[in-house]
């Protein structure tokens, strides 16, 4: 029986792999031109998902099922929902880390499936819950890979996250060393430094995963102000549960079990989903 079970499991994996290959084969071939040609850096983009479906290899249930939503330009869109709702999976597709198995994602009217993934990813910024910082200087962490970054832009990026005064007070300033993984920095300083990287690189589309989780109230307020500033001229998507972030949203999307159950202004979603109304009511009393 054990051998039969192993063979059955292996067959399921083989079938899933074949289905994945067939789905990828059916996608339009990438165009020769890159996103830097299709979408010059305008500061923000309009994103539209239409019937997006995704299933992880070896699984029998879709992680995303017929997802349709809008992420407006120059605005803060907040994505909420319980664990397992599909929020992180959707973020992966939007950032070009994987392709939908069905449906389409359009950026300024252009289908993501028809351009080079790496070219699109170069237009995106991503801040996970645990920011990735290098063992190097503050300068190298804000402008990784640049031999001679623009000093004025570096200081401006630090000012946007309210770290300029702190860094200027350090003996080595921008050349102050940061340990691997942000060693030597507090959790709040790590996230602010990672946000400064986004202000410096000016991506068209930014995804932030729980950017204010586990922070004290003062640091949370600093990061919330920085995110609001970023969203003035960029397309920003925040995956969040925090009341503060819900209150500041321009556009709200709620997901459950791989589906979008409500979308629109926070007030419109609150009318449809009583639980959101209670959350927003609590936020207004904070």
Short mmCIF file of C-alpha atoms in Angstrom, two decimals, residues 4 27 31 33 47 75 85 91 112 119 123 132 144 146 160 172-173 187 197 208 226 239 244-246 250 266 280 284:
data_model
loop_
_atom_site.label_atom_id
_atom_site.label_comp_id
_atom_site.label_asym_id
_atom_site.label_seq_id
_atom_site.Cartn_x
_atom_site.Cartn_y
_atom_site.Cartn_z
CA UNK A 4 1.00 2.34 -4.31
CA UNK A 27 0.88 31.98 -23.12
CA UNK A 31 7.83 40.64 -27.26
CA UNK A 33 10.89 45.12 -26.73
CA UNK A 47 -2.96 47.72 -13.09
CA UNK A 75 -2.77 55.83 -4.96
CA UNK A 85 -6.80 34.18 1.18
CA UNK A 91 1.54 39.84 -5.05
CA UNK A 112 2.22 41.31 -18.55
CA UNK A 119 12.19 44.00 -17.59
CA UNK A 123 10.10 48.61 -12.73
CA UNK A 132 16.67 42.26 2.87
CA UNK A 144 22.91 48.63 -4.39
CA UNK A 146 25.74 51.73 -8.13
CA UNK A 160 11.59 60.89 3.26
CA UNK A 172 30.96 57.86 8.95
CA UNK A 173 27.60 59.10 7.65
CA UNK A 187 13.40 46.58 13.30
CA UNK A 197 15.86 52.32 -1.14
CA UNK A 208 4.75 46.34 0.80
CA UNK A 226 6.50 57.65 4.29
CA UNK A 239 -0.75 43.82 2.26
CA UNK A 244 -3.73 52.60 10.72
CA UNK A 245 -3.09 51.40 7.16
CA UNK A 246 -6.78 50.73 6.48
CA UNK A 250 -7.39 55.25 -1.14
CA UNK A 266 -12.80 51.99 2.25
CA UNK A 280 -12.50 51.24 10.20
CA UNK A 284 -11.16 56.27 13.52
#
